[in-house]
Coordinates of C-alpha atoms in Angstrom, one line a residue:
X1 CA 0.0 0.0 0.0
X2 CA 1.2 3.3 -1.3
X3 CA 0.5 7.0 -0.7
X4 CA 0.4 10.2 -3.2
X5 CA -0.6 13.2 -2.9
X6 CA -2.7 12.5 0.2
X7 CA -4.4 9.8 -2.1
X8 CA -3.6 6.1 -0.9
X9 CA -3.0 3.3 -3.0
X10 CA -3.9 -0.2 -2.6
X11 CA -2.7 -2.3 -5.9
X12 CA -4.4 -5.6 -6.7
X13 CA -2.0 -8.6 -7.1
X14 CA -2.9 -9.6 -10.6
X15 CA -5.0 -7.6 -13.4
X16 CA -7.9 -8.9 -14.7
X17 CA -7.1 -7.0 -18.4
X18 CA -5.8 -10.3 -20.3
X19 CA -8.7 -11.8 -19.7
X20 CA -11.1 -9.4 -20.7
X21 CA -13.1 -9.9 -24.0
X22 CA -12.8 -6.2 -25.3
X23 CA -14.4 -6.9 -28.3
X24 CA -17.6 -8.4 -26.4
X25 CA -18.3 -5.3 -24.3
X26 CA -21.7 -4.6 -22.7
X27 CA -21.6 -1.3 -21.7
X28 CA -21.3 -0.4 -18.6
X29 CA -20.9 -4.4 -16.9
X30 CA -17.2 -4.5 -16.8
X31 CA -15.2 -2.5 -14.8
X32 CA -11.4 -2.2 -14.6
X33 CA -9.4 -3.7 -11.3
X34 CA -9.2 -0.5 -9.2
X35 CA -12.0 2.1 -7.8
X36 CA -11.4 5.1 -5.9
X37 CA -13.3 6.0 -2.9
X38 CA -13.7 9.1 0.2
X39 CA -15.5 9.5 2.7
X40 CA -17.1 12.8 4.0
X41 CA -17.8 12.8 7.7
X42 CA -17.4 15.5 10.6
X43 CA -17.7 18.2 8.0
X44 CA -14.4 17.6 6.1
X45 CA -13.3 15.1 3.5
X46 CA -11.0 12.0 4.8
X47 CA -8.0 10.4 3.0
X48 CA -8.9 9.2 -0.8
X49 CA -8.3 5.7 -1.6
X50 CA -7.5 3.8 -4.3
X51 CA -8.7 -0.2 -3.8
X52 CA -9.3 -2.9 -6.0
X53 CA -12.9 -2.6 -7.4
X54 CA -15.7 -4.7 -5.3
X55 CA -18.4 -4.3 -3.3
X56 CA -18.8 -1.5 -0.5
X57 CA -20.5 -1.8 3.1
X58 CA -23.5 0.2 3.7
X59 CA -26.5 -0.1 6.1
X60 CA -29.8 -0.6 4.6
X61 CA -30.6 2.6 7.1
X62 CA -28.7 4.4 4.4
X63 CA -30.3 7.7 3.3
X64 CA -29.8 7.1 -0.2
X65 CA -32.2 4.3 -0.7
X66 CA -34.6 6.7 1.3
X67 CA -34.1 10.1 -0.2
X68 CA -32.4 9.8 -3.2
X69 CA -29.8 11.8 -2.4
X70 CA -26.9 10.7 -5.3
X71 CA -25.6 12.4 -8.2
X72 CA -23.6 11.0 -10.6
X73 CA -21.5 12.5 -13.9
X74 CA -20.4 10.6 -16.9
X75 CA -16.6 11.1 -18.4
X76 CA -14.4 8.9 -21.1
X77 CA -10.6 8.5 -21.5
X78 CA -9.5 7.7 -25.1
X79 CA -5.7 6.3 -26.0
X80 CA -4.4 8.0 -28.8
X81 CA -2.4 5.9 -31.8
X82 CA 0.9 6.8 -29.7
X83 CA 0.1 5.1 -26.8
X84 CA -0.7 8.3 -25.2
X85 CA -4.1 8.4 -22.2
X86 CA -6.0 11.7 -22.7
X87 CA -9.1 13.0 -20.4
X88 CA -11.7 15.1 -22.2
X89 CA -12.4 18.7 -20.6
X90 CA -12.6 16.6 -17.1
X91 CA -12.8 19.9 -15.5
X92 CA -16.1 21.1 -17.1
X93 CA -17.6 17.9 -15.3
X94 CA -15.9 18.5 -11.6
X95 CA -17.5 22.0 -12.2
X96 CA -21.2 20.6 -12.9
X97 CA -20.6 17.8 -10.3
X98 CA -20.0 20.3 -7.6
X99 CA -23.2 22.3 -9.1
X100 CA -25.2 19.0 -8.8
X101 CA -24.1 18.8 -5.4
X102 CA -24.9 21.7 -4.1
X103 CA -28.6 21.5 -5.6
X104 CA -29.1 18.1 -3.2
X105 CA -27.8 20.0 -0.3
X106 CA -24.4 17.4 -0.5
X107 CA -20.7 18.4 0.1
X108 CA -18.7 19.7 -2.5
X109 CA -15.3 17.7 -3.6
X110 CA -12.0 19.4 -3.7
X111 CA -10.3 19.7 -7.0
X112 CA -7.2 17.6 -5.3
X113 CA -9.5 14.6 -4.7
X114 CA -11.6 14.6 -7.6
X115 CA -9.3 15.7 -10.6
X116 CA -6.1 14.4 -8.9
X117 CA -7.9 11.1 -7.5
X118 CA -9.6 10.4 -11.5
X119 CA -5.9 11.1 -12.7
X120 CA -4.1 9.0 -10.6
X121 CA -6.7 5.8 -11.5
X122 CA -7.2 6.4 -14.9
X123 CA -2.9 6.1 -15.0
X124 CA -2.9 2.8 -12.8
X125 CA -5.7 1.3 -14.5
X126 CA -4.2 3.1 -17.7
X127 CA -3.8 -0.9 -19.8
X128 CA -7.7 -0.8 -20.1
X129 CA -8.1 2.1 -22.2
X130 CA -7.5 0.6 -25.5
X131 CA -7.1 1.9 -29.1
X132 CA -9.4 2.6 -32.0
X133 CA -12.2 4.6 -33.2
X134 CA -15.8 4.7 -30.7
X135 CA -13.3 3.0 -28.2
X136 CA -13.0 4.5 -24.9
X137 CA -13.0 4.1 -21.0
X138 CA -16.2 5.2 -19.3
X139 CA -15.3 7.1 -15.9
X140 CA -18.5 7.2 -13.9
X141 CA -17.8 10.0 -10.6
X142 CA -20.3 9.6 -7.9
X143 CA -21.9 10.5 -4.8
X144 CA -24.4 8.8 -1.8
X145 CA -25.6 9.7 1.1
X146 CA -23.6 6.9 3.4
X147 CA -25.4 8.1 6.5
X148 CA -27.7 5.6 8.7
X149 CA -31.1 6.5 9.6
X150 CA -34.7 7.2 8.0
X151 CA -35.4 11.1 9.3
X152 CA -35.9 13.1 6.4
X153 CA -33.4 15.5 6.1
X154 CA -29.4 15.8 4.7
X155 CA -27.4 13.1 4.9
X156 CA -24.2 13.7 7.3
X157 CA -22.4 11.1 5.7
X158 CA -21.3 10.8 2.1
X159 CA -19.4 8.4 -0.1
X160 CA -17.8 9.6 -3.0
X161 CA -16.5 7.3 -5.7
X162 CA -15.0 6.4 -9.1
X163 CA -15.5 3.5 -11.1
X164 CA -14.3 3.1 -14.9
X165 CA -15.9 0.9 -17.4
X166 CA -13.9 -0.8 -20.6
X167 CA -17.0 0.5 -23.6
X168 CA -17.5 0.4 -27.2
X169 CA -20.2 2.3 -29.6
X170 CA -23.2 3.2 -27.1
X171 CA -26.2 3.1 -29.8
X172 CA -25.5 0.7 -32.2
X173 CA -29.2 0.2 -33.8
X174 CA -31.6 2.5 -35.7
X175 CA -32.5 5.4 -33.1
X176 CA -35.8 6.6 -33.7
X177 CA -38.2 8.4 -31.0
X178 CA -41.4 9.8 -29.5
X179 CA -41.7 13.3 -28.8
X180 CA -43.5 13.6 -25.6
X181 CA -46.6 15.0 -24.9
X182 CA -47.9 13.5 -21.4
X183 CA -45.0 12.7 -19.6
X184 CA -41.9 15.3 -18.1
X185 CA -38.4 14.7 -17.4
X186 CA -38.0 17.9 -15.3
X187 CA -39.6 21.3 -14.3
X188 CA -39.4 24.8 -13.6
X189 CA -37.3 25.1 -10.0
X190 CA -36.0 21.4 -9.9
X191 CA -33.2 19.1 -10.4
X192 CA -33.2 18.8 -14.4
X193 CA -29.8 20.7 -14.8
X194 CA -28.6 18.1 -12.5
X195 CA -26.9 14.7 -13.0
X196 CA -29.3 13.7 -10.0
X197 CA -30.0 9.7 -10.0
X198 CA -33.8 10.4 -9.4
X199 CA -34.3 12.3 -12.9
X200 CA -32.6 8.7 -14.8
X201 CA -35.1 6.7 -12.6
X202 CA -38.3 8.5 -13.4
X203 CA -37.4 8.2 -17.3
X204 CA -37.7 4.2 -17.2
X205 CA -41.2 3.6 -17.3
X206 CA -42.4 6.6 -20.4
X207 CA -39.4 5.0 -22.2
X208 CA -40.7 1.6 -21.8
X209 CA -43.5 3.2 -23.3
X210 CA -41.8 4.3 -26.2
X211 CA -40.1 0.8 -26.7
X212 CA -43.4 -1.2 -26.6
X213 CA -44.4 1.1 -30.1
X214 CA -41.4 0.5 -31.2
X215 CA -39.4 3.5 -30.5
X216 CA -35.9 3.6 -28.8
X217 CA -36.1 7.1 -26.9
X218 CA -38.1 10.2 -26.4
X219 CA -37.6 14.0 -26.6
X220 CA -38.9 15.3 -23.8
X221 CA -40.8 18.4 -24.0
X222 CA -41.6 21.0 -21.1
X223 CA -43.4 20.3 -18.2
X224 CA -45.8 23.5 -18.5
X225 CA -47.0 22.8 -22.3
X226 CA -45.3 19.9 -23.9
X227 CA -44.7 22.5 -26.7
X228 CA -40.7 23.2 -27.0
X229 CA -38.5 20.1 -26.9
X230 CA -36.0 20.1 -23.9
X231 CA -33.8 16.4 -24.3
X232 CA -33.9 13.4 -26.3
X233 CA -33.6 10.9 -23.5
X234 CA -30.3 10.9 -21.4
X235 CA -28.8 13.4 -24.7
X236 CA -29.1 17.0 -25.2
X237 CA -31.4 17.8 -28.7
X238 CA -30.3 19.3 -32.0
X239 CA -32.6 19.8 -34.5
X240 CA -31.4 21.2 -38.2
X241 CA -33.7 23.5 -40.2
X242 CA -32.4 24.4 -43.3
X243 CA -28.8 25.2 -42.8
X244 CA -29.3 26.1 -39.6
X245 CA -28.8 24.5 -36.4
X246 CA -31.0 24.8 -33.3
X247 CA -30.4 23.3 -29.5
X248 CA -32.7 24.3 -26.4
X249 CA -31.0 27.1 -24.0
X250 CA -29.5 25.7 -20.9
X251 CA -31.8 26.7 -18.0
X252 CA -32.4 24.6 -14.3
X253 CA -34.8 21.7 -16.6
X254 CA -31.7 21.2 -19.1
X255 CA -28.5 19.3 -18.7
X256 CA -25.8 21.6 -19.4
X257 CA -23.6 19.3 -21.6
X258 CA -20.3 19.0 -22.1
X259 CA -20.6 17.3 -25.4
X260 CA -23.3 19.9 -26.5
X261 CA -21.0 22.7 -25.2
X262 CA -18.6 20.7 -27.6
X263 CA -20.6 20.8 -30.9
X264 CA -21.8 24.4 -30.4
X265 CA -17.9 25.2 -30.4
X266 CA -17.2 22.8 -33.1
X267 CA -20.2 24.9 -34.8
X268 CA -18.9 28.1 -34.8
X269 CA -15.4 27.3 -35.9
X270 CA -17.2 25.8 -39.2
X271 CA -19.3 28.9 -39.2
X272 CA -22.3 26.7 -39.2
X273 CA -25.5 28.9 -38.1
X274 CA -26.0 27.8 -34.7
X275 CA -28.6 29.5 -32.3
X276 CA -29.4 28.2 -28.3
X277 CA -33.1 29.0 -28.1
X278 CA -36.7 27.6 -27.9
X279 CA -37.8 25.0 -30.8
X280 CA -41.5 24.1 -30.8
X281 CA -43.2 20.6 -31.7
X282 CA -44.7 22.9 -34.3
X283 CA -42.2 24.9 -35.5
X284 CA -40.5 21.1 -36.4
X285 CA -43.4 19.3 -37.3
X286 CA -44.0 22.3 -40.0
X287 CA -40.2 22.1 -41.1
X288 CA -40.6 18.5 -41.5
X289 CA -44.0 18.9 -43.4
X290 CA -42.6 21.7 -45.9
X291 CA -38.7 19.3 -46.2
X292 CA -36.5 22.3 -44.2
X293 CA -36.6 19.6 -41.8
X294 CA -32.6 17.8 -42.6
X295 CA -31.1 16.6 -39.1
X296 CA -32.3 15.6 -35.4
X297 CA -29.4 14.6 -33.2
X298 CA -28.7 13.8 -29.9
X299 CA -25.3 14.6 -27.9
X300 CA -23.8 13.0 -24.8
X301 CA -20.7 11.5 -23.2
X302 CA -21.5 7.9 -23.6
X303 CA -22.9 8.1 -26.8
X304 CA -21.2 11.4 -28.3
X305 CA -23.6 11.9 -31.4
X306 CA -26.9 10.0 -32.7
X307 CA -28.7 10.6 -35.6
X308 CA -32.7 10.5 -35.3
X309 CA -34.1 8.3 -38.4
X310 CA -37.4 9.8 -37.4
X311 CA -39.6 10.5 -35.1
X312 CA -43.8 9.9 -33.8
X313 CA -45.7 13.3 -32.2
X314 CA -48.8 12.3 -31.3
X315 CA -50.4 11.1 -34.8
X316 CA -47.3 12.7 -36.9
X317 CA -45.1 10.5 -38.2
X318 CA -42.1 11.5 -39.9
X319 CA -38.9 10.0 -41.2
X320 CA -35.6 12.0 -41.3
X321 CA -34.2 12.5 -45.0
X322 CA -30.4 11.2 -45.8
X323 CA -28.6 13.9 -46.5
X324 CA -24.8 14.6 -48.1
X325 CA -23.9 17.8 -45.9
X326 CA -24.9 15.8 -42.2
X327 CA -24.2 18.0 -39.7
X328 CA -23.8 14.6 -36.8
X329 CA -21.4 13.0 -39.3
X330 CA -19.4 16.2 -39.2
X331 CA -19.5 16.8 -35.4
X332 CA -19.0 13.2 -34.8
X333 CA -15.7 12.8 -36.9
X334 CA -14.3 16.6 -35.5
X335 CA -14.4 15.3 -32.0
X336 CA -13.3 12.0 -32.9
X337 CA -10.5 13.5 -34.3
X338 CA -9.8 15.4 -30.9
X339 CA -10.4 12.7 -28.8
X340 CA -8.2 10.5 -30.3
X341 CA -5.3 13.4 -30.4
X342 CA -5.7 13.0 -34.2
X343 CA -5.8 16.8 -34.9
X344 CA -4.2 20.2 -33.2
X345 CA -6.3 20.7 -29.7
X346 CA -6.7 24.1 -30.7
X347 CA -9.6 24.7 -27.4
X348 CA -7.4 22.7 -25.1
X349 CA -9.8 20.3 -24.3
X350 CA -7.4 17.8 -23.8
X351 CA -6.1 16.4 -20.6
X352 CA -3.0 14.5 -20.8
X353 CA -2.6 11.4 -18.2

């Protein structure tokens, strides 16, 4: 057992890398040898360690299976053709961890133990990060309430963690959706712009929905009127009209996305027509009536871009045209390109491990 920069180190014996199946990944079910966990108690944060990966102790008192109080973010590390382990922009996600954090009335985590702590395992754990294009490792940051007891009020306990998951191509299907007109992912004064663990769990059963008709997600519309789209499922929403592009304005129902941040960046420097405001159901429906209608995409970490083949609102039915100029196939292969250290990091967003 070792200790760095205040973060200690507990090795396993033997890696369990050569006998992984890399090319028979389901995401998110395999997780490299070594996790990294702190605990907050007493008001302060306590030594960060380093373990092998397995299963933690918690009491079934603990206030996260009563009150839901755990937030989560999503990251990837990608090995360029050099051999070389890069993070991407892993400060924009301690940034909106801490602001997730704050909105459940949890602690906030130091820079030294979450950016040094997800440095110091992606590096150990650095030989499952393997090579080639929509190959990555998932890093999934989190947070519970560790605390014992069923009053309803903040946790004075937390656990905060790191796993990272070997993955492959997210979506690998046809991706086409519902636009949503009963159900809400999030509302005026709540928790949408946060990676909160609640707002996954209440998406399940409308999406379940969507599946029995035959559709993979939804875009979720907002709560007042189920007239502007908000998300398509776990992804921030693009849709292209004409030549120009169109995402829903960040506000405290919408994720603020890295990847979306990303591709309205990526946008600009192409001086592609890109504007962050309200899109209606109608305002789409009409573009898709009248053929100005050429692109619905979704962006996220784990899946970076997805193409909508077409969509269902209420008894509109309409599939997307293929088109030669496709904004996603642009966005994808530009950060693609960055990712994999293929190109001049001309924002920075690189982090080298």
């Amino acid at each position: 057992m070792t200790s760095t920069h205040d973060i200690v180190v507990d090795q396993v014996q033997e890696s369990r890398v050569g006998t992984t199946n890399f090319d028979n990944l389901i995401f998110g079910k395999t997780f490299t040898d070594h996790m990294l966990e702190c605990t907050w108690r007493d008001g302060k944060w306590e030594t960060a360690h380093i373990k092998p990966y397995g299963p933690i102790m918690v009491e079934p008192s603990s206030k996260v299976f009563h009150y839901g109080q755990a937030i989560f973010e999503g990251m990837k590390a990608f090995k360029d053709a050099q051999g070389n382990v890069h993070l991407f922009r892993p400060e924009d996600n301690w940034i909106r961890f801490n602001e997730s954090a704050k909105r459940l009335a949890m602690p906030t985590v130091p820079e030294e133990i979450f950016m040094d702590g997800l440095k110091k395992l992606v590096d150990l754990d650095r030989e499952w990060v393997r090579q080639g294009d929509g190959v990555s490792l998932y890093l999934r940051p989190f947070m519970i309430a560790s605390e014992n007891g069923v009053a309803a009020a903040p946790s004075t306990e937390y656990k905060f963690m790191i796993v990272m998951s070997p993955a492959r191509a997210y979506y690998r299907g046809d991706v086409r959706v519902i636009i949503a007109s009963q159900f809400s992912r999030a509302a005026d004064g709540g928790v949408g712009y946060a990676k909160a663990a609640g707002n996954y769990a209440a998406s399940f059963y409308p999406n379940n929905l969507a599946l029995e008709e035959g559709y993979q997600q939804i875009i979720w519309t907002d709560a007042a009127t189920h007239e502007y789209l908000e998300e398509a499922g776990t992804m921030n929403i693009f849709v292209r009209i004409g030549d120009k592009l169109l995402t829903s304005p960040h506000n405290d129902r919408i994720l603020n996305g890295v990847t979306r941040r990303s591709v309205i960046q990526l946008a600009k420097d192409h001086n592609i027509d890109v504007e962050e405001r309200r899109v209606s159901v109608k305002e789409m429906n009409e573009a898709a009536a009248n053929g100005e209608l050429k692109e619905i995409f979704g962006t996220g970490t784990a899946a970076v871009i997805v193409p909508v083949l077409g969509y269902k609102h209420e008894d509109f039915v309409h599939d997307l045209p293929a088109v030669d100029d496709s904004y996603a196939t642009l966005f994808k292969q530009k950060l693609s390109d960055i990712h994999y250290n293929r190109v001049n990091d001309e924002h920075e967003w690189l982090v080298k491990i």
